[in-house]
CSV table of C-alpha atoms in Angstrom, one decimal:
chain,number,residue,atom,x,y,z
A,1,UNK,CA,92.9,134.4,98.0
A,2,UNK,CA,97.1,133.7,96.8
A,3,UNK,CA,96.1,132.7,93.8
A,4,UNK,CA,99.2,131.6,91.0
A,5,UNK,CA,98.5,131.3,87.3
A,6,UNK,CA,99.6,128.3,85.8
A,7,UNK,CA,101.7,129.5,82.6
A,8,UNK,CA,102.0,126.8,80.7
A,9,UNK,CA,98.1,126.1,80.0
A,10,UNK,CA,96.4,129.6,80.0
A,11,UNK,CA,98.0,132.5,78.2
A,12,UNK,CA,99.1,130.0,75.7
A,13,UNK,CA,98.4,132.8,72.7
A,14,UNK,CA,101.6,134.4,73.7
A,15,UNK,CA,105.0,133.4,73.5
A,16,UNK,CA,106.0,131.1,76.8
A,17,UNK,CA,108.7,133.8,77.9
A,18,UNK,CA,105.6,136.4,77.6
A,19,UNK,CA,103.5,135.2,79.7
A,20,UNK,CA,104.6,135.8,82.9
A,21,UNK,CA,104.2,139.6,82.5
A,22,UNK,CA,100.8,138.7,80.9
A,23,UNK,CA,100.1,137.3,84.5
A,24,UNK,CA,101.0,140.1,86.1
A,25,UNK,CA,99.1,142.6,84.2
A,26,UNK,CA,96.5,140.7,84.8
A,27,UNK,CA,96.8,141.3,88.7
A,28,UNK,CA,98.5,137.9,89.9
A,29,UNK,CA,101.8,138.3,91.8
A,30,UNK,CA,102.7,134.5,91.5
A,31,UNK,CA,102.9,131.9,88.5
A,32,UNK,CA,104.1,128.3,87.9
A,33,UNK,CA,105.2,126.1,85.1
A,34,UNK,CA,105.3,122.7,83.6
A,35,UNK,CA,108.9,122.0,82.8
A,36,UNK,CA,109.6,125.0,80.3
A,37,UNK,CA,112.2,123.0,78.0
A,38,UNK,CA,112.3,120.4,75.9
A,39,UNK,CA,115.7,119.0,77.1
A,40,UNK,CA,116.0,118.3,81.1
A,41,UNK,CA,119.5,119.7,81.0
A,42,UNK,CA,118.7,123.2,79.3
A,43,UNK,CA,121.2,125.5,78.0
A,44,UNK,CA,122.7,128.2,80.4
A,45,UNK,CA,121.0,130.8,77.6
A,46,UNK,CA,117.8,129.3,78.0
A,47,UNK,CA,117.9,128.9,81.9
A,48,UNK,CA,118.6,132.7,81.9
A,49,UNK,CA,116.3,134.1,79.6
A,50,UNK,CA,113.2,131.9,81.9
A,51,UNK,CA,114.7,133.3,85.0
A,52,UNK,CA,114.9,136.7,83.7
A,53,UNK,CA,111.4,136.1,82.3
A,54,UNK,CA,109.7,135.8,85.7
A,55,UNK,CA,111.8,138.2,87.3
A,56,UNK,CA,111.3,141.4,84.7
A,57,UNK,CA,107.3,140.5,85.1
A,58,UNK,CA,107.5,141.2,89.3
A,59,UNK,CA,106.3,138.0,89.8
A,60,UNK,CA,107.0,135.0,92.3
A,61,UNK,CA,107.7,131.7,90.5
A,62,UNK,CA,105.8,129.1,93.2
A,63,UNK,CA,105.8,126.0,91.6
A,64,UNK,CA,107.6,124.1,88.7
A,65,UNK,CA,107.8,121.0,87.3
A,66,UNK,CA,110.5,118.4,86.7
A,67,UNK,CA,110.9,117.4,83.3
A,68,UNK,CA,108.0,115.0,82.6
A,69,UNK,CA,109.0,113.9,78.6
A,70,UNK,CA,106.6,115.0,75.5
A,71,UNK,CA,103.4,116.0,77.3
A,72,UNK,CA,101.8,116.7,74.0
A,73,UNK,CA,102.7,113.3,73.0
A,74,UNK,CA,101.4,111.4,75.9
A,75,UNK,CA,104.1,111.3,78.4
A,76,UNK,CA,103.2,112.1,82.3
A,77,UNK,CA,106.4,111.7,84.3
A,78,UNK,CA,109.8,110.3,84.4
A,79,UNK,CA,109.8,109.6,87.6
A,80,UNK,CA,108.7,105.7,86.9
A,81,UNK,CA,110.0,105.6,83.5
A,82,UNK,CA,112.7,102.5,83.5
A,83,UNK,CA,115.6,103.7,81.3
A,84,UNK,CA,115.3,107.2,81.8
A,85,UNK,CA,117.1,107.5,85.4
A,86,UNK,CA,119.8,109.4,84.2
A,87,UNK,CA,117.7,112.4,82.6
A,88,UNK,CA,115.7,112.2,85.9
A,89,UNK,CA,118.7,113.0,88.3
A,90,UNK,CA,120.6,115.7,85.9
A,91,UNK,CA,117.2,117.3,85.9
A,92,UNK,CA,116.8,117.3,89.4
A,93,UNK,CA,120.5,119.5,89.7
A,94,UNK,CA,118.7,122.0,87.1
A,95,UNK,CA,115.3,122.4,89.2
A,96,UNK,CA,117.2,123.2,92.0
A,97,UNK,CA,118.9,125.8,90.7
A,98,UNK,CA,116.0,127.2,89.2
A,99,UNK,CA,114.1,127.5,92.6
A,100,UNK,CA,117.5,128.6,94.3
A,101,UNK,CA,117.6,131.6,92.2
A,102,UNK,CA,114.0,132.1,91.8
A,103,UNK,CA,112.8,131.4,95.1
A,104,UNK,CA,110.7,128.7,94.5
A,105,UNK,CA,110.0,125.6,96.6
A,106,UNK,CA,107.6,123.3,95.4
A,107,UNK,CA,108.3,121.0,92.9
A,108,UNK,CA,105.8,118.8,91.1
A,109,UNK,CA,107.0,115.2,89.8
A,110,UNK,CA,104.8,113.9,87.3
A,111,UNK,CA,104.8,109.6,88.6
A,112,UNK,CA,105.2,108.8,84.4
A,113,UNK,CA,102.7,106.3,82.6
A,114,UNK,CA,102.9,102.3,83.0
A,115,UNK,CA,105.5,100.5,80.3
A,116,UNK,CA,104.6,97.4,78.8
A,117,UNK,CA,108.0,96.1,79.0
A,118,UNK,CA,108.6,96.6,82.5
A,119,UNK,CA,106.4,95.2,85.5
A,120,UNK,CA,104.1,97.9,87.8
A,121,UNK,CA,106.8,96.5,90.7
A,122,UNK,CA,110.0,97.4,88.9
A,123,UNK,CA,108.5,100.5,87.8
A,124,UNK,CA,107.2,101.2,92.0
A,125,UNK,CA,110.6,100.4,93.0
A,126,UNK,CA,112.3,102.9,90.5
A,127,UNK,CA,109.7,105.8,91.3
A,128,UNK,CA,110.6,105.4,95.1
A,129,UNK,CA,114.8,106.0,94.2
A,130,UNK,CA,113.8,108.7,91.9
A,131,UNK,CA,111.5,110.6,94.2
A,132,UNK,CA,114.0,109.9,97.4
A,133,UNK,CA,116.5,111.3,95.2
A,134,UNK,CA,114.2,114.4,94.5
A,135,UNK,CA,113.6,114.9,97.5
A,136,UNK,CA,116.7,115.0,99.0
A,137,UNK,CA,117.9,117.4,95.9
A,138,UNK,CA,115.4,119.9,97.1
A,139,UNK,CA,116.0,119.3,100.5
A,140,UNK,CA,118.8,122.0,100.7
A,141,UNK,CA,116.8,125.1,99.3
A,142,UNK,CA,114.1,124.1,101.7
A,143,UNK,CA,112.0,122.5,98.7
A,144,UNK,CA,109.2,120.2,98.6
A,145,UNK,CA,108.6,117.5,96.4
A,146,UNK,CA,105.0,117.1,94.9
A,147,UNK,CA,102.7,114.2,93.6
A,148,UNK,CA,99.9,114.3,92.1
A,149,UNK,CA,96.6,111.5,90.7
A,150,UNK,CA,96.3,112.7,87.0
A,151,UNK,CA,93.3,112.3,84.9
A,152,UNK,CA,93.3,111.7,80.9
A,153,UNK,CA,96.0,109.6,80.7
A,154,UNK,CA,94.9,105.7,80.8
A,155,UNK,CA,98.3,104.7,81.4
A,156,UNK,CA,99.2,106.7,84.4
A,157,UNK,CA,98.5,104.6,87.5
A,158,UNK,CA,97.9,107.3,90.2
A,159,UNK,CA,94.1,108.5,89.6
A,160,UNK,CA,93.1,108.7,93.2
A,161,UNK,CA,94.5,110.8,96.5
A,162,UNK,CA,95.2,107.7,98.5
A,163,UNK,CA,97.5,106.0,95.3
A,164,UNK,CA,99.7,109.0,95.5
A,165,UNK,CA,99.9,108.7,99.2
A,166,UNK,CA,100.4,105.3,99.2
A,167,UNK,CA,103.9,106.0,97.2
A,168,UNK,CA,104.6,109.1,99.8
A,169,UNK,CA,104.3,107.2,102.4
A,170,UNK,CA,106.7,104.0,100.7
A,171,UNK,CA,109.2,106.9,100.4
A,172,UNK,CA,109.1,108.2,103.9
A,173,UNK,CA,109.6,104.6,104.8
A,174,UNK,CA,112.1,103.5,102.9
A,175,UNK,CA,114.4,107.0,102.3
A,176,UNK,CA,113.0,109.0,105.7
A,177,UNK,CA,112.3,111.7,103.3
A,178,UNK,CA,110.2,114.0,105.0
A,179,UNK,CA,109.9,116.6,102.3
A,180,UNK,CA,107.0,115.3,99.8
A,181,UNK,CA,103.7,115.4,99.9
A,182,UNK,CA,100.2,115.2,97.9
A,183,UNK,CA,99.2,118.0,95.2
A,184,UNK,CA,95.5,117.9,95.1
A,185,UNK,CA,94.3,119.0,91.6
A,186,UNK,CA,90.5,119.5,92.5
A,187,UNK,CA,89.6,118.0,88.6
A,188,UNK,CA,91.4,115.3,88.4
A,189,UNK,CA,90.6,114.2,91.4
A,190,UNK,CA,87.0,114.9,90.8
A,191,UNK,CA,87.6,113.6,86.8
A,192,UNK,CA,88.8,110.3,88.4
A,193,UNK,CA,85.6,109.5,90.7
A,194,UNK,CA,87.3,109.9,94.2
A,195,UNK,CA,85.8,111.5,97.0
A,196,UNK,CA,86.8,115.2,97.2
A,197,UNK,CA,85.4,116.2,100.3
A,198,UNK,CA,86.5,113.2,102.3
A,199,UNK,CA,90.2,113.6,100.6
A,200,UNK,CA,89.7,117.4,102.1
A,201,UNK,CA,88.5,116.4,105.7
A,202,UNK,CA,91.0,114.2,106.2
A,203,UNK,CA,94.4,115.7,104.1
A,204,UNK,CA,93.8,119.3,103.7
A,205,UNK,CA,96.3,120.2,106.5
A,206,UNK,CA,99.1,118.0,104.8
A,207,UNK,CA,98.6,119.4,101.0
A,208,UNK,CA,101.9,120.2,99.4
A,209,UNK,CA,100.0,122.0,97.1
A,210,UNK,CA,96.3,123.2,95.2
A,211,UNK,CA,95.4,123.0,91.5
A,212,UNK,CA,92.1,123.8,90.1
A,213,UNK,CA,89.7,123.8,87.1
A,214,UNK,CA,86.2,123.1,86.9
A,215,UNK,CA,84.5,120.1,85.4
A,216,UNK,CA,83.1,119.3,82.5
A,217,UNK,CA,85.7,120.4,80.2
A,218,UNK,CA,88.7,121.6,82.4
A,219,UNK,CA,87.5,125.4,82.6
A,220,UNK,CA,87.6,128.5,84.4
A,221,UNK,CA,85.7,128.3,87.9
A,222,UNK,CA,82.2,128.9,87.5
A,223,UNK,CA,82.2,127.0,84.1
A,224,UNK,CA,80.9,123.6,85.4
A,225,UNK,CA,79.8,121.7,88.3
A,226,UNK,CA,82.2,121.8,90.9
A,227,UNK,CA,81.9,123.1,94.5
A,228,UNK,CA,85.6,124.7,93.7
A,229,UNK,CA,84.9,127.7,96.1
A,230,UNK,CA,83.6,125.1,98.9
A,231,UNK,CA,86.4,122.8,98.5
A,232,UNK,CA,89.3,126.1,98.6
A,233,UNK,CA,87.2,127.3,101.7
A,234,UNK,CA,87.1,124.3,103.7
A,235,UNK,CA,91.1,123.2,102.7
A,236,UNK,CA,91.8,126.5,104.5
A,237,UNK,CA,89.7,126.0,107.3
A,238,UNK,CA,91.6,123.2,108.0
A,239,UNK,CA,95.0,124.5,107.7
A,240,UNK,CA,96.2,124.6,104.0
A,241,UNK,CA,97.8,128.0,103.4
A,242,UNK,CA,99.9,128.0,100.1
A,243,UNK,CA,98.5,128.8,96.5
A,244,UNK,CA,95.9,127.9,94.9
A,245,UNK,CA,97.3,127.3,91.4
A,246,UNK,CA,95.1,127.8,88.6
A,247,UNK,CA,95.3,124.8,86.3
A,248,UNK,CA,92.3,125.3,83.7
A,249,UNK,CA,92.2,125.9,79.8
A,250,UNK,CA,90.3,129.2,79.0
A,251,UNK,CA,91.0,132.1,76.1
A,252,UNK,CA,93.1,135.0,77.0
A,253,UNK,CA,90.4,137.6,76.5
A,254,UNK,CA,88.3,135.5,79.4
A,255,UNK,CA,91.0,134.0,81.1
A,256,UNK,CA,90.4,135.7,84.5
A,257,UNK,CA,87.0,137.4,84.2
A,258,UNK,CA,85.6,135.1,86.8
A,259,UNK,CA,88.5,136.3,89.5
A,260,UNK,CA,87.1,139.5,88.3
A,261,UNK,CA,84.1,139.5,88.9
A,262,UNK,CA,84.6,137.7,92.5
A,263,UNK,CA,87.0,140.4,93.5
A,264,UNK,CA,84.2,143.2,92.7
A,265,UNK,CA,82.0,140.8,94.9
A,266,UNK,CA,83.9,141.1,97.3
């Protein structure tokens, strides 16, 4: 199983430029991040020293986020977040470059919560530039665009798999953007009540991407209820081969025991 550790919510006891090499002595060959700044136009200093981060540690960087505001504070996205289109686009020259030099492709774009001063249209219509314009950014290095339903955030309107297609498919329309497609993040999916399995049956071949953690309580596999292993299984039966990102919140010391003890399994 390719599986890539999400560094920006586990091994979050060391410092974020540490973490990478944490991965990898940990036996993962692949990680991804949340945007790693707090400004969408980083410093050159700062650029290099993530780069060189991920690099030094031997590992692949497969997914990163575009800048999606003050996640700690509540934000989910600028992607729909009227006033903000500037920030968007300079940040979309900066992801780029990242995955140009790093290798990376995919490219997660957080949709952003609803504003009260602005109607769900205008907000639609503005999400639909910003991701046309994402995509075509990433177009050139072969990227991908993602988009994924979030959970825990009761202002964020995509909760389901068919509400983030529903905006894929407006894009495709309207830009001919070919490059974006659905992230499947097993919990929230799961979190938000919709159907897993049928989501699976019917999209698995056309996932951009695979998060997981298990539910209750956003853990480690094997921590709750969830058919994670099933779901992985029968996404690859059907034709989805990229990472399976792990998304979950879990200690350091017991961060990974369960891959541990399924690789002895096996």
């Amino acid at each position: 199983m390719t599986y890539t550790v999400n560094c920006s919510i586990l091994l979050t006891e060391l410092p974020l430029l540490e973490r990478p090499a944490a991965a990898k002595a940990a036996g993962f060959d692949a990680v991804e991040f949340w945007w790693p700044f707090e400004s969408s136009v980083p410093s050159d200093s700062e650029t290099t020293a993530f780069e060189r981060a991920i690099t030094d540690a031997g590992v692949q960087l497969s997914g990163l986020n575009f800048n999606a505001g003050n996640m700690p504070g509540g934000d989910r996205g600028l992607v729909s977040w009227v006033g903000r289109e500037g920030e968007f686009k300079d940040n979309i020259d900066v992801v780029a470059g990242i995955g140009e030099r790093l290798g990376c492709t995919a490219f997660n774009a957080l949709y952003g919560n609803r504003q009260e001063e602005f109607s769900p249209e205008e907000q639609d219509e503005l999400a639909a530039r910003n991701l046309a314009a994402a995509a075509e950014g990433v177009a050139r290095i072969g990227g991908t665009v993602l988009l994924e339903p979030v959970s825990g955030a009761p202002r964020y309107p995509l909760l389901k798999a068919q509400h983030a297609l529903d905006v894929i498919a407006r894009v495709k329309a309207e830009s001919g953007a070919q490059n974006i497609k659905l992230l499947a993040d097993f919990y929230h999916l799961a979190v938000n009540g919709d159907d897993v399995a049928a989501v699976i049956e019917k999209h698995a071949k056309d996932f951009g991407h695979i998060q997981i953690a298990d539910n209750p309580g956003r853990g480690a596999p094997g921590t709750g209820e969830l058919p994670l292993g099933e779901w992985i299984a029968r996404s690859r039966e059907l034709g989805y081969d990229g990472y399976i990102g792990l998304e979950y919140k879990e200690p350091q010391e017991t961060a990974f025991s369960w891959a541990i003890r399924e690789h002895a399994a096996n």
